[in-house]
PDB file of C-alpha atoms in Angstrom:
ATOM      1  CA  ALA A 265       0.000   0.000   0.000  1.00 43.00           C
ATOM      2  CA  GLY A 266       1.646   3.154  -1.202  1.00 46.00           C
ATOM      3  CA  PRO A 267       0.553   6.776  -1.044  1.00 47.00           C
ATOM      4  CA  PHE A 268      -2.009   6.200  -3.806  1.00 46.00           C
ATOM      5  CA  ALA A 269      -5.513   6.063  -2.365  1.00 51.00           C
ATOM      6  CA  GLY A 270      -7.823   5.364  -5.261  1.00 57.00           C
ATOM      7  CA  ILE A 271      -9.306   2.729  -7.507  1.00 61.00           C
ATOM      8  CA  PHE A 272      -7.429   1.450 -10.559  1.00 64.00           C
ATOM      9  CA  ALA A 273      -9.743   1.532 -13.558  1.00 66.00           C
ATOM     10  CA  SER A 274      -9.310   0.234 -17.077  1.00 62.00           C
ATOM     11  CA  LEU A 275     -10.663   3.078 -19.190  1.00 60.00           C
ATOM     12  CA  SER A 276     -10.521   1.345 -22.542  1.00 63.00           C
ATOM     13  CA  GLY A 277     -14.052   0.192 -23.247  1.00 72.00           C
ATOM     14  CA  VAL A 278     -14.486  -3.562 -22.932  1.00 77.00           C
ATOM     15  CA  ALA A 279     -17.059  -5.721 -24.663  1.00 76.00           C
ATOM     16  CA  THR A 280     -16.481  -9.309 -23.461  1.00 79.00           C
ATOM     17  CA  ARG A 281     -15.682 -11.235 -20.295  1.00 78.00           C
ATOM     18  CA  GLY A 282     -12.473 -12.425 -21.970  1.00 79.00           C
ATOM     19  CA  GLU A 283     -11.308  -8.805 -22.231  1.00 80.00           C
ATOM     20  CA  VAL A 284     -12.051  -8.310 -18.517  1.00 80.00           C
ATOM     21  CA  ASP A 285     -10.084 -11.444 -17.639  1.00 79.00           C
ATOM     22  CA  GLU A 286      -7.074 -10.197 -19.632  1.00 80.00           C
ATOM     23  CA  LEU A 287      -6.810  -7.012 -17.533  1.00 77.00           C
ATOM     24  CA  PRO A 288      -4.109  -6.755 -14.864  1.00 75.00           C
ATOM     25  CA  ALA A 289      -5.172  -8.049 -11.453  1.00 71.00           C
ATOM     26  CA  ALA A 290      -4.866  -4.500 -10.098  1.00 68.00           C
ATOM     27  CA  ALA A 291      -7.809  -3.337 -12.232  1.00 73.00           C
ATOM     28  CA  ASN A 292     -10.818  -2.945  -9.943  1.00 73.00           C
ATOM     29  CA  VAL A 293     -13.151  -1.246 -12.430  1.00 77.00           C
ATOM     30  CA  VAL A 294     -13.775  -1.555 -16.158  1.00 76.00           C
ATOM     31  CA  LEU A 295     -15.327   1.002 -18.464  1.00 75.00           C
ATOM     32  CA  VAL A 296     -18.272  -0.156 -20.539  1.00 77.00           C
ATOM     33  CA  GLY A 297     -19.859   2.184 -23.027  1.00 71.00           C
ATOM     34  CA  GLU A 298     -20.647   1.537 -26.648  1.00 69.00           C
ATOM     35  CA  ALA A 299     -20.791  -2.254 -26.264  1.00 73.00           C
ATOM     36  CA  LEU A 300     -23.594  -1.876 -23.729  1.00 70.00           C
ATOM     37  CA  MET A 301     -25.530   0.547 -25.895  1.00 66.00           C
ATOM     38  CA  ARG A 302     -25.283  -1.850 -28.872  1.00 66.00           C
ATOM     39  CA  ALA A 303     -26.007  -5.055 -26.924  1.00 69.00           C
ATOM     40  CA  PRO A 304     -29.289  -6.772 -27.791  1.00 64.00           C
ATOM     41  CA  ASP A 305     -29.609  -7.733 -24.101  1.00 69.00           C
ATOM     42  CA  PRO A 306     -27.748  -5.167 -21.941  1.00 72.00           C
ATOM     43  CA  ALA A 307     -28.554  -6.996 -18.698  1.00 72.00           C
ATOM     44  CA  SER A 308     -26.927 -10.187 -19.971  1.00 75.00           C
ATOM     45  CA  LEU A 309     -23.831  -8.303 -21.118  1.00 78.00           C
ATOM     46  CA  VAL A 310     -23.409  -6.603 -17.732  1.00 77.00           C
ATOM     47  CA  ALA A 311     -23.890  -9.936 -15.938  1.00 78.00           C
ATOM     48  CA  GLU A 312     -21.284 -11.514 -18.232  1.00 79.00           C
ATOM     49  CA  LEU A 313     -18.797  -8.682 -17.680  1.00 79.00           C
ATOM     50  CA  ARG A 314     -19.300  -8.801 -13.900  1.00 76.00           C
ATOM     51  CA  GLY A 315     -18.813 -12.551 -13.871  1.00 75.00           C
ATOM     52  CA  VAL A 316     -22.129 -13.015 -12.091  1.00 69.00           C
ATOM     53  CA  ALA A 317     -23.121 -16.001 -14.190  1.00 58.00           C
ATOM     54  CA  ALA A 318     -19.759 -17.703 -13.681  1.00 45.00           C
ATOM     55  CA  THR A 319     -19.426 -19.710 -10.486  1.00 45.00           C
ATOM     56  CA  THR A 320     -15.637 -19.569 -10.566  1.00 47.00           C
ATOM     57  CA  ILE A 321     -15.411 -15.825  -9.835  1.00 51.00           C
ATOM     58  CA  ASP A 322     -14.434 -15.046  -6.242  1.00 59.00           C
ATOM     59  CA  ALA A 323     -16.702 -12.261  -4.929  1.00 61.00           C
ATOM     60  CA  ASP A 324     -13.656 -10.526  -3.447  1.00 65.00           C
ATOM     61  CA  GLN A 325     -12.069 -10.342  -6.898  1.00 69.00           C
ATOM     62  CA  ARG A 326     -15.173  -9.456  -8.905  1.00 74.00           C
ATOM     63  CA  LYS A 327     -14.531  -6.683 -11.409  1.00 78.00           C
ATOM     64  CA  LEU A 328     -16.852  -3.746 -11.029  1.00 83.00           C
ATOM     65  CA  CYS A 329     -18.872  -2.609 -14.028  1.00 88.00           C
ATOM     66  CA  LYS A 330     -19.132   1.131 -14.662  1.00 91.00           C
ATOM     67  CA  VAL A 331     -21.512   2.429 -17.309  1.00 93.00           C
ATOM     68  CA  CYS A 332     -20.341   5.882 -18.289  1.00 92.00           C
ATOM     69  CA  GLY A 333     -21.746   8.788 -20.240  1.00 94.00           C
ATOM     70  CA  ILE A 334     -25.221   8.556 -18.738  1.00 95.00           C
ATOM     71  CA  THR A 335     -27.162  11.777 -19.350  1.00 96.00           C
ATOM     72  CA  THR A 336     -30.753  11.043 -18.287  1.00 96.00           C
ATOM     73  CA  PRO A 337     -32.526   9.496 -15.303  1.00 97.00           C
ATOM     74  CA  ASP A 338     -34.190   6.932 -17.605  1.00 95.00           C
ATOM     75  CA  ASP A 339     -30.829   5.759 -18.971  1.00 94.00           C
ATOM     76  CA  ALA A 340     -29.463   5.630 -15.422  1.00 95.00           C
ATOM     77  CA  THR A 341     -32.336   3.404 -14.317  1.00 94.00           C
ATOM     78  CA  ARG A 342     -31.805   1.136 -17.347  1.00 92.00           C
ATOM     79  CA  ALA A 343     -28.106   0.788 -16.483  1.00 92.00           C
ATOM     80  CA  CYS A 344     -29.008   0.033 -12.852  1.00 91.00           C
ATOM     81  CA  ARG A 345     -31.481  -2.654 -13.932  1.00 89.00           C
ATOM     82  CA  ALA A 346     -28.807  -4.134 -16.179  1.00 87.00           C
ATOM     83  CA  GLY A 347     -26.590  -4.578 -13.120  1.00 87.00           C
ATOM     84  CA  ALA A 348     -24.109  -1.702 -13.353  1.00 91.00           C
ATOM     85  CA  ASP A 349     -22.103  -1.117 -10.178  1.00 92.00           C
ATOM     86  CA  VAL A 350     -21.173   2.479 -10.957  1.00 93.00           C
ATOM     87  CA  ILE A 351     -22.964   5.009 -13.141  1.00 96.00           C
ATOM     88  CA  GLY A 352     -20.732   7.672 -14.690  1.00 95.00           C
ATOM     89  CA  VAL A 353     -21.904  11.205 -15.410  1.00 97.00           C
ATOM     90  CA  ILE A 354     -19.494  13.342 -17.382  1.00 96.00           C
ATOM     91  CA  ALA A 355     -18.932  16.930 -16.272  1.00 96.00           C
ATOM     92  CA  ALA A 356     -15.841  17.479 -18.428  1.00 94.00           C
ATOM     93  CA  PRO A 357     -16.048  20.470 -20.769  1.00 92.00           C
ATOM     94  CA  GLY A 358     -16.082  19.525 -24.421  1.00 92.00           C
ATOM     95  CA  SER A 359     -17.619  16.081 -23.923  1.00 92.00           C
ATOM     96  CA  LYS A 360     -20.614  15.338 -26.130  1.00 93.00           C
ATOM     97  CA  ARG A 361     -22.151  13.492 -23.139  1.00 93.00           C
ATOM     98  CA  ARG A 362     -21.543  16.343 -20.670  1.00 95.00           C
ATOM     99  CA  VAL A 363     -24.171  17.168 -18.071  1.00 96.00           C
ATOM    100  CA  ASP A 364     -24.328  20.172 -15.767  1.00 95.00           C
ATOM    101  CA  GLY A 365     -24.823  19.983 -12.002  1.00 95.00           C
ATOM    102  CA  ALA A 366     -28.620  19.823 -12.265  1.00 97.00           C
ATOM    103  CA  GLY A 367     -28.492  17.097 -14.923  1.00 97.00           C
ATOM    104  CA  ALA A 368     -26.062  15.095 -12.802  1.00 97.00           C
ATOM    105  CA  ARG A 369     -28.359  15.566  -9.763  1.00 98.00           C
ATOM    106  CA  ALA A 370     -31.287  14.108 -11.717  1.00 98.00           C
ATOM    107  CA  VAL A 371     -29.179  11.022 -12.559  1.00 98.00           C
ATOM    108  CA  VAL A 372     -27.994  10.714  -8.935  1.00 97.00           C
ATOM    109  CA  ASP A 373     -31.581  10.918  -7.673  1.00 97.00           C
ATOM    110  CA  ALA A 374     -32.681   8.161 -10.081  1.00 97.00           C
ATOM    111  CA  VAL A 375     -29.783   5.902  -9.056  1.00 96.00           C
ATOM    112  CA  ARG A 376     -30.422   6.485  -5.356  1.00 94.00           C
ATOM    113  CA  ALA A 377     -34.129   5.737  -5.808  1.00 94.00           C
ATOM    114  CA  PHE A 378     -33.233   2.495  -7.596  1.00 92.00           C
ATOM    115  CA  GLY A 379     -30.813   1.436  -4.866  1.00 85.00           C
ATOM    116  CA  GLU A 380     -33.008   2.714  -2.052  1.00 84.00           C
ATOM    117  CA  ARG A 381     -30.248   4.980  -0.740  1.00 84.00           C
ATOM    118  CA  THR A 382     -30.720   8.500   0.545  1.00 86.00           C
ATOM    119  CA  SER A 383     -27.156   9.711   0.891  1.00 88.00           C
ATOM    120  CA  ARG A 384     -23.646   9.535  -0.521  1.00 90.00           C
ATOM    121  CA  TRP A 385     -21.632   6.369  -0.228  1.00 89.00           C
ATOM    122  CA  ALA A 386     -19.223   6.666   2.682  1.00 83.00           C
ATOM    123  CA  PRO A 387     -16.579   3.925   2.877  1.00 79.00           C
ATOM    124  CA  THR A 388     -15.969   2.811   6.449  1.00 77.00           C
ATOM    125  CA  SER A 389     -12.284   2.110   5.882  1.00 69.00           C
ATOM    126  CA  ARG A 390      -9.479   3.863   4.124  1.00 70.00           C
ATOM    127  CA  ALA A 391      -6.797   1.553   5.484  1.00 77.00           C
ATOM    128  CA  SER A 392      -5.659   0.509   2.022  1.00 83.00           C
ATOM    129  CA  LEU A 393      -6.678   0.478  -1.602  1.00 80.00           C
ATOM    130  CA  ASP A 394      -7.608  -3.195  -1.260  1.00 81.00           C
ATOM    131  CA  ALA A 395      -9.854  -2.481   1.750  1.00 83.00           C
ATOM    132  CA  TRP A 396     -11.532   0.377  -0.098  1.00 81.00           C
ATOM    133  CA  ALA A 397     -12.055  -1.758  -3.204  1.00 81.00           C
ATOM    134  CA  ALA A 398     -13.518  -4.584  -1.101  1.00 83.00           C
ATOM    135  CA  LEU A 399     -16.022  -2.159   0.433  1.00 85.00           C
ATOM    136  CA  LEU A 400     -16.909  -0.865  -3.002  1.00 85.00           C
ATOM    137  CA  ARG A 401     -17.511  -4.423  -4.262  1.00 84.00           C
ATOM    138  CA  ARG A 402     -19.541  -5.331  -1.181  1.00 83.00           C
ATOM    139  CA  ASP A 403     -21.714  -2.237  -1.224  1.00 84.00           C
ATOM    140  CA  THR A 404     -22.473  -2.309  -4.951  1.00 85.00           C
ATOM    141  CA  SER A 405     -23.148  -6.049  -5.038  1.00 77.00           C
ATOM    142  CA  ARG A 406     -26.449  -5.452  -3.299  1.00 72.00           C
ATOM    143  CA  GLY A 407     -27.977  -3.639  -6.268  1.00 79.00           C
ATOM    144  CA  ARG A 408     -27.010  -0.234  -4.918  1.00 87.00           C
ATOM    145  CA  PRO A 409     -24.939   1.397  -7.656  1.00 93.00           C
ATOM    146  CA  LEU A 410     -22.840   4.464  -7.029  1.00 94.00           C
ATOM    147  CA  VAL A 411     -22.534   7.552  -9.204  1.00 96.00           C
ATOM    148  CA  ALA A 412     -19.129   8.797 -10.342  1.00 95.00           C
ATOM    149  CA  LEU A 413     -18.752  12.407 -11.427  1.00 96.00           C
ATOM    150  CA  VAL A 414     -16.181  12.389 -14.237  1.00 95.00           C
ATOM    151  CA  VAL A 415     -14.063  15.551 -14.481  1.00 95.00           C
ATOM    152  CA  GLN A 416     -11.051  16.519 -16.567  1.00 93.00           C
ATOM    153  CA  ASP A 417      -8.587  19.376 -16.109  1.00 92.00           C
ATOM    154  CA  GLN A 418     -11.067  21.463 -14.136  1.00 94.00           C
ATOM    155  CA  PRO A 419     -10.241  23.799 -11.248  1.00 94.00           C
ATOM    156  CA  LEU A 420     -10.770  22.249  -7.822  1.00 94.00           C
ATOM    157  CA  GLU A 421     -13.398  24.880  -6.972  1.00 95.00           C
ATOM    158  CA  ASP A 422     -15.457  23.817 -10.015  1.00 95.00           C
ATOM    159  CA  VAL A 423     -15.145  20.131  -9.099  1.00 94.00           C
ATOM    160  CA  VAL A 424     -16.255  20.787  -5.507  1.00 95.00           C
ATOM    161  CA  ARG A 425     -19.202  22.881  -6.734  1.00 95.00           C
ATOM    162  CA  LEU A 426     -20.272  20.181  -9.209  1.00 96.00           C
ATOM    163  CA  LEU A 427     -19.932  17.516  -6.527  1.00 95.00           C
ATOM    164  CA  ASP A 428     -22.101  19.551  -4.149  1.00 95.00           C
ATOM    165  CA  GLU A 429     -24.694  20.295  -6.853  1.00 96.00           C
ATOM    166  CA  SER A 430     -24.879  16.721  -8.092  1.00 96.00           C
ATOM    167  CA  GLY A 431     -24.561  14.760  -4.866  1.00 95.00           C
ATOM    168  CA  ALA A 432     -22.412  12.173  -6.699  1.00 96.00           C
ATOM    169  CA  ASP A 433     -20.764   9.477  -4.595  1.00 94.00           C
ATOM    170  CA  VAL A 434     -17.231   9.708  -5.973  1.00 91.00           C
ATOM    171  CA  VAL A 435     -15.158  11.813  -8.366  1.00 93.00           C
ATOM    172  CA  GLN A 436     -13.267  10.245 -11.242  1.00 91.00           C
ATOM    173  CA  LEU A 437     -10.325  12.187 -12.636  1.00 90.00           C
ATOM    174  CA  HIS A 438     -10.103  11.525 -16.370  1.00 83.00           C
TER     175      HIS A 438
END
């Protein structure tokens, strides 16, 4: 455990369980985007990517599935129903999928209603990256997805304001 206190995410979109299995063991999260939108059965694809259908996947090593670029509450609810662990809303300027604070809040509210949560996710341990990742896996495995606010090269004051406006659970630096 070094000074890094975050989650290691593979940000190249994946489309199959085989691609997830080829990722380094340190990868805790995978990015899923276009493959999910094109899938004839999004729920089955998310289950496949999460390894839910496979009995050989250790729950402590389960890869988390993040569906990113969500812009509406309806799409957020669809991603939740499909089994996403983390819903990404993009607040980065220049992104074609960018939402403002109010748009992100609407997505957060939909995700919280789906997962029957009323407040931000608050990990109970920050002892190590592994402990934090285990809590993230445990808490999202109960059908209670989190919302990540995705930012890029934005001033800290803007990020804090967007986080406060949106109520997102975590911030992802892109």
